[in-house]
Tab-separated table of C-alpha atoms and ligand atoms in Angstrom:
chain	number	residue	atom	x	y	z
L	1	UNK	CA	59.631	172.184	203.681
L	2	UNK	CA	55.500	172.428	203.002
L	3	UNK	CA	53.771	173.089	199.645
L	4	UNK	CA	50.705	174.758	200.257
L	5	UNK	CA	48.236	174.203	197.498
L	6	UNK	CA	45.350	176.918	196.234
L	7	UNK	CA	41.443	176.758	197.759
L	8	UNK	CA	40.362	173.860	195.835
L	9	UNK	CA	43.146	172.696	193.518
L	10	UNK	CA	41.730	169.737	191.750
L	11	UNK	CA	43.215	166.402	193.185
L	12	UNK	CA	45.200	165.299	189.759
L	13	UNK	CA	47.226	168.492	190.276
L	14	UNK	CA	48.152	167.507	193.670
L	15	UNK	CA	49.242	163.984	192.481
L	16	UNK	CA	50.923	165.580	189.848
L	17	UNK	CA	53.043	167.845	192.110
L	18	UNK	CA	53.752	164.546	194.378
L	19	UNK	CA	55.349	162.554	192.046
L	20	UNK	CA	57.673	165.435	190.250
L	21	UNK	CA	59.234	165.831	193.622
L	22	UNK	CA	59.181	161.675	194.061
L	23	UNK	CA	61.242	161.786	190.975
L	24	UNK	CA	63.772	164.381	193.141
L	25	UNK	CA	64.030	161.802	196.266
L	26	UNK	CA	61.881	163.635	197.916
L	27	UNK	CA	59.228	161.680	199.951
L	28	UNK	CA	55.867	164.254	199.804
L	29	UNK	CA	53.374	163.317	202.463
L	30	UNK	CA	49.542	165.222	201.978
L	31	UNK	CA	47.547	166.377	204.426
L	32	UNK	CA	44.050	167.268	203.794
L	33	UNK	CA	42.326	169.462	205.476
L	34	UNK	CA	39.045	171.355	205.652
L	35	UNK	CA	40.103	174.015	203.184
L	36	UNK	CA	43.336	173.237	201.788
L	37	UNK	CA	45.907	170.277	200.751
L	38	UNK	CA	49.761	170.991	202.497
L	39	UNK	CA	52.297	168.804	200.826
L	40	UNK	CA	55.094	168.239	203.780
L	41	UNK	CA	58.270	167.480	201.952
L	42	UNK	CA	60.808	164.863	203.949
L	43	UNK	CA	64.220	163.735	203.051
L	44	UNK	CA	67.439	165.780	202.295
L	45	UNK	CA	65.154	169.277	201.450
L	46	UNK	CA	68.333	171.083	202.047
L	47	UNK	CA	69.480	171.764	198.365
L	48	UNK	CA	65.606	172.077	197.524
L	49	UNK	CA	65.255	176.206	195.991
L	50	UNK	CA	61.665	176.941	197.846
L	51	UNK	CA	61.725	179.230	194.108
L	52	UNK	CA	62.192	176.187	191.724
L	53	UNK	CA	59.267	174.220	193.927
L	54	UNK	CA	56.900	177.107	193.513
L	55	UNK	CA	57.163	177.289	189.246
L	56	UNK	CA	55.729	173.308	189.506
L	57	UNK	CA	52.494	174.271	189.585
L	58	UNK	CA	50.436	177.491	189.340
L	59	UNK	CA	48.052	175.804	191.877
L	60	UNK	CA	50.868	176.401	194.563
L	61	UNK	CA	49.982	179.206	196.834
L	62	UNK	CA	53.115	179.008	198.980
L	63	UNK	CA	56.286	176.948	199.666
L	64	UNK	CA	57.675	176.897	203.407
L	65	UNK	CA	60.893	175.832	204.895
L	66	UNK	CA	60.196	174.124	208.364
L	67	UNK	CA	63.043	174.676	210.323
L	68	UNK	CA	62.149	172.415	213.697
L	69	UNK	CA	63.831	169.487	213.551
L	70	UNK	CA	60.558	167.685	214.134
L	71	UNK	CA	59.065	167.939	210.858
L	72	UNK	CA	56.165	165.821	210.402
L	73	UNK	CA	55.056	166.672	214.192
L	74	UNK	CA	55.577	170.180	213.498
L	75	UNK	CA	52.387	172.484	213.154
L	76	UNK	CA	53.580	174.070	210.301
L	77	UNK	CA	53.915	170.377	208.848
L	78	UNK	CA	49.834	170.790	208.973
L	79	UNK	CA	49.940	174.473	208.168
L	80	UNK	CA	48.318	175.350	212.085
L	81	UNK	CA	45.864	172.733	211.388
L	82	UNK	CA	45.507	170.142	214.468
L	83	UNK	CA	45.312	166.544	214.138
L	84	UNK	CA	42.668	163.794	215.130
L	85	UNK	CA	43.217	160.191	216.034
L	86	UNK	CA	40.525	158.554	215.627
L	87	UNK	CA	39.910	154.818	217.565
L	88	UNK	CA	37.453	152.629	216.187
L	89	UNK	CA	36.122	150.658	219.960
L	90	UNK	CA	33.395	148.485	220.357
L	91	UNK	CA	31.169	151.184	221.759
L	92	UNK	CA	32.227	153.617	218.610
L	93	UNK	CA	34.278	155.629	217.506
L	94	UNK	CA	36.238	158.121	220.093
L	95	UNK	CA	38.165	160.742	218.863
L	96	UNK	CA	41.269	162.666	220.662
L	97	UNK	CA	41.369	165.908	219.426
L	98	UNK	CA	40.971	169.801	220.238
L	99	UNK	CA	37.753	169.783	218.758
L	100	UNK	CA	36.402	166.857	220.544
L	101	UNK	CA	35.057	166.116	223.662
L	102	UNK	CA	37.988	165.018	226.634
L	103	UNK	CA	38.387	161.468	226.500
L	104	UNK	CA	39.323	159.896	229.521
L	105	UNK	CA	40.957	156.665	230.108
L	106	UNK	CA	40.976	154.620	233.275
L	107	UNK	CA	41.866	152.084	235.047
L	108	UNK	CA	44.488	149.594	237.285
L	109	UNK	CA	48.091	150.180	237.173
L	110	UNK	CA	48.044	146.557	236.052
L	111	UNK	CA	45.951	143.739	235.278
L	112	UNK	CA	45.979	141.042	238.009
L	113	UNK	CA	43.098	139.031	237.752
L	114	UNK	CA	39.962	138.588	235.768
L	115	UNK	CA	37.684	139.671	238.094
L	116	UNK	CA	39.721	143.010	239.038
L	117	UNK	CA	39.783	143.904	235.547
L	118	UNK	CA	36.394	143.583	234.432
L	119	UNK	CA	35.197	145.092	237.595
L	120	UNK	CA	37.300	148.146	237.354
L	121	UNK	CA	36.442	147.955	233.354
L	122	UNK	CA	32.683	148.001	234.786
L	123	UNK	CA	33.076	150.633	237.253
L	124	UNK	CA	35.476	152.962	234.340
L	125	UNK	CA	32.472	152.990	231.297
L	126	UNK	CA	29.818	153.280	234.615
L	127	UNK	CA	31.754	156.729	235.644
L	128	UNK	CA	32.351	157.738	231.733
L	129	UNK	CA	35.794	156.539	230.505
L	130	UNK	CA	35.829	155.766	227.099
L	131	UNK	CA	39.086	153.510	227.741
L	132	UNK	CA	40.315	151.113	229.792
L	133	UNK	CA	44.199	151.253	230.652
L	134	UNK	CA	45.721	148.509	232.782
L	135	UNK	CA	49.729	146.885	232.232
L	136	UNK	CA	50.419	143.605	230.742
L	137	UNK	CA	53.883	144.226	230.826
L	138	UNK	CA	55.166	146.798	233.162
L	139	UNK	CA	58.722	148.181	233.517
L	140	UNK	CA	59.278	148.154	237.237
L	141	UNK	CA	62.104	149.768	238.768
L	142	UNK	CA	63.657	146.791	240.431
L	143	UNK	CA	63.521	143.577	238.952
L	144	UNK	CA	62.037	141.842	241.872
L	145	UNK	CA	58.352	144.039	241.776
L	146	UNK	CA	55.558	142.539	239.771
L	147	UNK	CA	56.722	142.490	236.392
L	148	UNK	CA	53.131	142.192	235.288
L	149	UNK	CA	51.218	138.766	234.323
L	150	UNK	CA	52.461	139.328	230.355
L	151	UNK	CA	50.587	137.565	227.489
L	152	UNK	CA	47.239	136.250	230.101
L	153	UNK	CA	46.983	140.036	231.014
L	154	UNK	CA	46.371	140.548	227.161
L	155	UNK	CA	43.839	137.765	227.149
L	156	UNK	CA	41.930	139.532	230.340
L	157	UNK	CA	42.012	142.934	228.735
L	158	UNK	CA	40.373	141.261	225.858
L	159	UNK	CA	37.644	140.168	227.981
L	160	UNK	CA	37.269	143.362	229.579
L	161	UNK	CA	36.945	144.841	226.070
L	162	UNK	CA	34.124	141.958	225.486
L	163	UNK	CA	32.200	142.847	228.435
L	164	UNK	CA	32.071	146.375	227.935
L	165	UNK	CA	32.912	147.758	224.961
L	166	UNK	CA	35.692	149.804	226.087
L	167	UNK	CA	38.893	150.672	223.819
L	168	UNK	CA	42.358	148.795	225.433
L	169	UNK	CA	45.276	150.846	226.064
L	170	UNK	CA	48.167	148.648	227.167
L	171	UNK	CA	52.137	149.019	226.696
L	172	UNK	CA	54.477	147.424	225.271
L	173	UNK	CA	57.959	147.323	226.201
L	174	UNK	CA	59.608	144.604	223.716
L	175	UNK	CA	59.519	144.670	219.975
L	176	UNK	CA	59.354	140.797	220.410
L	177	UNK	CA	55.531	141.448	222.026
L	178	UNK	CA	54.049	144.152	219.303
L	179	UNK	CA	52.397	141.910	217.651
L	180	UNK	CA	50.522	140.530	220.590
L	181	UNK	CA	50.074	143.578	222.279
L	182	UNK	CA	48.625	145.292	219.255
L	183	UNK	CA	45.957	142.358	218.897
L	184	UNK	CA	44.502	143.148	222.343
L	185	UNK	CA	45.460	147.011	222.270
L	186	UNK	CA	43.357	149.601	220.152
L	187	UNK	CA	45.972	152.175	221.381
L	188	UNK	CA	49.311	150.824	221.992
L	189	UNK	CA	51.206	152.522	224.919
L	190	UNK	CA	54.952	153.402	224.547
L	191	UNK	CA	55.874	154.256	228.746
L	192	UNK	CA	58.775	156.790	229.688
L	193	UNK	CA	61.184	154.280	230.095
L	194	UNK	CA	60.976	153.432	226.478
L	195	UNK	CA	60.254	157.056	225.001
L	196	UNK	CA	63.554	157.085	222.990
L	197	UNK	CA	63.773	153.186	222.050
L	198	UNK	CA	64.147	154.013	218.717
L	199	UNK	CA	63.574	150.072	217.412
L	200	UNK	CA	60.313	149.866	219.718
L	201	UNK	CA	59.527	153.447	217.871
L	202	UNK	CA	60.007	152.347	214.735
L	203	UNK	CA	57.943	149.107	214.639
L	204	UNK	CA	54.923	150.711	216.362
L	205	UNK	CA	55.570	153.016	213.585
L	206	UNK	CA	55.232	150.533	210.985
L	207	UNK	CA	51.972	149.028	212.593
L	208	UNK	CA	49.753	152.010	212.058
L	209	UNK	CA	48.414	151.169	215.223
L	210	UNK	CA	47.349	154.411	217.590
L	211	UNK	CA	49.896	154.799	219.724
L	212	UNK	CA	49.948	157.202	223.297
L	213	UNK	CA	54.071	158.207	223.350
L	214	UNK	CA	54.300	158.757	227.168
L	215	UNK	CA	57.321	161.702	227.980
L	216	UNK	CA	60.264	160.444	229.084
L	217	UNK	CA	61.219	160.311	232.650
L	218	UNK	CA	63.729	163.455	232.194
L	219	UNK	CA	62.998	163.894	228.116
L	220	UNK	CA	63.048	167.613	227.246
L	221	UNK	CA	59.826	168.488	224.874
L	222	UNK	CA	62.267	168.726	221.745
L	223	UNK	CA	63.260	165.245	222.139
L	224	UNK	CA	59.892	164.205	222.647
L	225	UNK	CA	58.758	165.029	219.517
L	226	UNK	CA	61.822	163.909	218.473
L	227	UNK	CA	60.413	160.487	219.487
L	228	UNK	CA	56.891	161.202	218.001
L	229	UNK	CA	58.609	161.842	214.720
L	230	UNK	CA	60.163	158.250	214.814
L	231	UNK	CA	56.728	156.933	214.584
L	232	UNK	CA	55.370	159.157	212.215
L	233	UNK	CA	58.251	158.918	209.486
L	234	UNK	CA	57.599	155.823	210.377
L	235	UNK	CA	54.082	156.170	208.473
L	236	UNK	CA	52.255	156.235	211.254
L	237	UNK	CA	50.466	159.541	212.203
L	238	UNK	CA	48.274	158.208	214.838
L	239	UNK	CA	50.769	159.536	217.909
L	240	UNK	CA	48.848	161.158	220.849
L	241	UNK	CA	51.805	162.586	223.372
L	242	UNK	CA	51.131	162.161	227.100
L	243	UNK	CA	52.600	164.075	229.947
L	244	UNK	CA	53.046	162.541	232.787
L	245	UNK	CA	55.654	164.411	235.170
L	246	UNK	CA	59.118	164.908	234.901
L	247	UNK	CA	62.012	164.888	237.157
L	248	UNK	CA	63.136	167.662	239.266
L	249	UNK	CA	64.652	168.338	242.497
L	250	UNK	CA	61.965	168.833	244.663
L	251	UNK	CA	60.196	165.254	244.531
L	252	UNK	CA	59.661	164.654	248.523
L	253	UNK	CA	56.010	165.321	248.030
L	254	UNK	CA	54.688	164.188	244.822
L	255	UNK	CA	56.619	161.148	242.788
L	256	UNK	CA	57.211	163.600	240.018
L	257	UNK	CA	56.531	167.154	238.612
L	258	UNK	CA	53.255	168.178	236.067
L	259	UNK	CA	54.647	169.869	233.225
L	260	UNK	CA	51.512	171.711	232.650
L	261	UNK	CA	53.060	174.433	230.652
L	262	UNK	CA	54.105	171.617	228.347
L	263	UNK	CA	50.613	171.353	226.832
L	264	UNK	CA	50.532	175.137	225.631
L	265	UNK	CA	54.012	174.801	224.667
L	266	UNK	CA	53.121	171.810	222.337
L	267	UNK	CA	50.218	173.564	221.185
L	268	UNK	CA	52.465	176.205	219.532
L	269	UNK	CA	54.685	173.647	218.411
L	270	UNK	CA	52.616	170.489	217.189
L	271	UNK	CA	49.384	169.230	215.952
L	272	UNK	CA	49.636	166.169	217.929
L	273	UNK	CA	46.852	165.608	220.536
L	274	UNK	CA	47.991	165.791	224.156
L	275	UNK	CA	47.257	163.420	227.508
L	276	UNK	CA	47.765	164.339	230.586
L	277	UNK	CA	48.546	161.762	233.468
L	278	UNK	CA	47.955	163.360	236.718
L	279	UNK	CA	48.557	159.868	238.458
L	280	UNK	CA	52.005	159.149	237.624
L	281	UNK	CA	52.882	163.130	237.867
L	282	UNK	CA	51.792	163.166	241.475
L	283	UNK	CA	52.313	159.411	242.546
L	284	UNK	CA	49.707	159.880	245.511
L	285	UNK	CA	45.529	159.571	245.011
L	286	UNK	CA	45.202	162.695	247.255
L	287	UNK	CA	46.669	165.204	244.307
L	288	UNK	CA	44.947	163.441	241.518
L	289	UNK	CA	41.869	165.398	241.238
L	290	UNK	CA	43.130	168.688	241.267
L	291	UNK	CA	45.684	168.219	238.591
L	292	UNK	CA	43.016	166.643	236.598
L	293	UNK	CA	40.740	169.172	237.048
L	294	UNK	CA	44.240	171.810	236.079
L	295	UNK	CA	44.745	169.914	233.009
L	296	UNK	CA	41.316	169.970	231.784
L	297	UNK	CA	41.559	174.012	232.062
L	298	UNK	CA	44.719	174.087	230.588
L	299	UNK	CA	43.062	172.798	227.556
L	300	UNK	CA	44.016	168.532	227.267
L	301	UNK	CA	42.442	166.165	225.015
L	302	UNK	CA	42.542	163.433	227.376
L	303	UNK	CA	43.369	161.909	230.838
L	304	UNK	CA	44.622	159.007	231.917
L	305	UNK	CA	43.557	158.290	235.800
L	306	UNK	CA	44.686	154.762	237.146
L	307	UNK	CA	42.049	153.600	239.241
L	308	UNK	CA	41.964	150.397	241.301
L	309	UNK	CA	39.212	148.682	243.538
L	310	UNK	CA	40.995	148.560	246.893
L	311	UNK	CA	44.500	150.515	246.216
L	312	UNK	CA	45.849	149.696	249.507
L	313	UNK	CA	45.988	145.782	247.702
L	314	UNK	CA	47.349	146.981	244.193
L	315	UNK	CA	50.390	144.759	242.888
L	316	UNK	CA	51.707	148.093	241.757
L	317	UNK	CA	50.752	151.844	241.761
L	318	UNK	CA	48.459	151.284	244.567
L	319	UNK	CA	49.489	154.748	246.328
L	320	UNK	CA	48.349	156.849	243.453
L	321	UNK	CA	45.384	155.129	242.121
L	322	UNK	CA	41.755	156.358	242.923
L	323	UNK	CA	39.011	154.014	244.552
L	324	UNK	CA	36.240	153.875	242.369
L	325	UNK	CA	33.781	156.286	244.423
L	326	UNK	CA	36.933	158.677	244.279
L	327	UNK	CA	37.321	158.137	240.381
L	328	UNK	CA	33.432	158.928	240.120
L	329	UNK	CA	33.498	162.200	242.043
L	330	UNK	CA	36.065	163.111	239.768
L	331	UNK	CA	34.324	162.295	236.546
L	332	UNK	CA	31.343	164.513	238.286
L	333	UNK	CA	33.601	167.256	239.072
L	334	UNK	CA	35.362	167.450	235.911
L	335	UNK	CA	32.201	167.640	233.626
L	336	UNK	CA	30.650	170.832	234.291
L	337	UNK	CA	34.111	172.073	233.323
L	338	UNK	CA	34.963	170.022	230.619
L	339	UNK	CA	31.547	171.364	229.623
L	340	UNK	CA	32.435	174.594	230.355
L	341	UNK	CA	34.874	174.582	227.671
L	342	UNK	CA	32.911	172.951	225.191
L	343	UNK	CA	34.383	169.416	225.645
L	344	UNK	CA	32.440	166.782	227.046
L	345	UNK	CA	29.942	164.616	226.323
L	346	UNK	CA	26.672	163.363	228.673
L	347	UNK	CA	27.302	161.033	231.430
L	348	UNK	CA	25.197	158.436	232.346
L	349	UNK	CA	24.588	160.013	235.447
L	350	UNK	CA	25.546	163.899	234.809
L	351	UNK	CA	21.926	164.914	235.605
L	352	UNK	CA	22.791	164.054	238.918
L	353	UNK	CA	26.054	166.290	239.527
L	354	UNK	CA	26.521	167.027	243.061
L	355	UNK	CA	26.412	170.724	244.814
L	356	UNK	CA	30.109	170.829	243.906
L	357	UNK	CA	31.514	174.758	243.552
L	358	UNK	CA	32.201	174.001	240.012
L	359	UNK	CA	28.529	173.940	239.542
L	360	UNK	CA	28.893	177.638	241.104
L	361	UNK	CA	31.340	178.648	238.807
L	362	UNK	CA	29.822	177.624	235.846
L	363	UNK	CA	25.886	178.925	236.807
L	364	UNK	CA	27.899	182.146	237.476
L	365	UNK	CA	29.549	182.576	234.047
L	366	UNK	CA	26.672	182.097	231.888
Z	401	PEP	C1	51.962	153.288	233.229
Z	401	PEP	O1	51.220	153.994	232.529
Z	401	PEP	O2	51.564	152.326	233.893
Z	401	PEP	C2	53.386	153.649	233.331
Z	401	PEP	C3	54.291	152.764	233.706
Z	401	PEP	O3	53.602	154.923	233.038
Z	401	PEP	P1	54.982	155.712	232.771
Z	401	PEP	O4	55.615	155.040	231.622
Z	401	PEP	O5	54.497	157.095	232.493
Z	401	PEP	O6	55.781	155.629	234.042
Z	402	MN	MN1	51.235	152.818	236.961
């Protein structure tokens, strides 16, 4: 259920609403935004009369019933309002949201030595990322791959993050590493594998800690935001979703399929801000840039592209991971389109786009 309160009802009036329905069990979570206050009501709402609700206050303009399961990730939790999460980096503040430019994030499968990180961290800002992604701990298939050089992984994404500024985004698999995962991380990754570990869910939940809430391998959207809503009844509300393929029957060419309808889909269903992964949808470098490119039209708020200096040597992911003169023609050819929709900011180099037919398309709709 969601109170919506009158065009500027004065603040004590709002608190005052709050705790009458505290008093009922209720739990009453506010959301400000530009133009109004929406008081989402969680707990048992069931035997709440929407009637009853409305005579608390003459500031109320309207009481809702949300009927999604997924409350607090619900749009109407936000009344059609979308949300922001906002990462404080060393280089600033970056924000994922519809309104915002397209953040992208970049960078190895996982973090194997000093040098390879900091170079690829290097090469990621150079080209425009605003984050650097790279696994500490990755969940591998079979348990003789590289499971991923753990805690001194953190310590080398922390001196990537020295050297250039860049916001971390690394996963976390065990509850037992949160705490030293969030120290390194400004955005703590939840992976697939791990979409409905409701523990994990709950504790990045408690951290406050941005956290990216990758799709599960064969989740449907419902009980992805199923998932998100772990962490945000959690009290947590910085949850960006991330699609990154699904399964399906037809996988002999690419490792998995693009949901790209999922993104208008969540759009009509939740505020959340959306990723896109076109490297773990596809599985193979060659398919990268197009579905990049596809999920920047589609309307994303970010992308996360795994780039590594010589692929054909990557410890994992190498197949699907751009070089870094491939991961720099895409930044170039996704700008003037990013731009295109209003969401991107300068490059260091965008003056010097190549003769791509993007540029064609976009001299041709102005
Ligand atoms: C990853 O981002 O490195 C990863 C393992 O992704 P996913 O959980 O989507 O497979
Ligand atoms: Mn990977």
């Amino acid at each position: 259920m969601i109170i919506i309160m009158k065009y500027q009802t004065p603040l004590s009036e709002i608190e005052r609403v709050c705790d009458e329905l505290s008093n009922q069990n209720i739990t009453p979570d506010k959301s400000v935004g530009k133009d109004k206050v929406v008081i989402g009501l969680v707990g048992d709402t069931a035997s709440l009369n929407p009637e009853q609700i409305q005579q608390l206050s003459p500031f109320i303009e309207q009481v809702l019933r949300v009927k999604k399961p997924f409350k607090r990730a619900s749009l109407e939790f936000r009344h059609g309002e979308y949300s922001e999460v906002v990462v404080q980096t060393p280089n600033g503040a970056v924000t994922f949201g519809q309104n915002h430019p397209v953040v992208v994030v970049a960078g190895p499968c996982s973090v194997e030595n000093e040098e390879m990180i900091v170079e690829t961290a290097l090469i990621c800002k150079a080209a425009g990322a605003k984050f650097l992604r790279g696994g500490a701990y990755k969940p591998r298939t079979s348990p003789y791959a590289f499971q991923g050089h753990g805690e001194s992984a953190l310590e080398l994404l922390a001196k990537a993050r020295e050297v250039t500024g860049l916001g971390i985004i690394t996963e976390v698999m065990d509850t037992a590493d949160l705490d030293k995962v969030a120290s390194v991380a400004d955005v703590v990754q939840i992976g697939a594998r791990n979409m409905q570990n409701f523990p994990l869910l709950r504790k990045v939940g408690a951290t406050g800690k941005p956290v990216l809430l990758k799709r599960g391998l064969s989740a449907t959207i419902e009980e992805w935001l199923m998932a998100a809503e772990y962490i945000l009844a959690a009290g947590n509300p910085n949850v960006i979703l991330c699609e990154r393929g699904i399964r399906s029957f037809d996988q002999k060419y690419t490792r998995n399929v693009l949901d790209i309808s999922a993104i208008p889909v969540l759009r009509s269903l939740t505020h959340l801000p959306i990723m896109i992964d076109p490297s773990h949808a596809t599985g193979k470098s060659e398919f990268v840039p197009s579905m990049a490119i596809a999920s920047i039209a589609v309307g994303a708020d970010s992308l996360m592209i795994e780039v590594h200096p010589n692929p054909a040597k990557a410890l994992s992911d190498g197949p699907q991971s751009l070089t870094p003169e491939k991961f720099e023609q895409l930044m170039l050819e996704i700008a003037p389109l990013a731009k295109f929709f209003g969401r991107w900011t300068m490059l260091p180099f965008a003056t010097t786009m190549s003769t791509h037919w993007l540029h064609e398309f976009v001299d041709s709709a102005k």
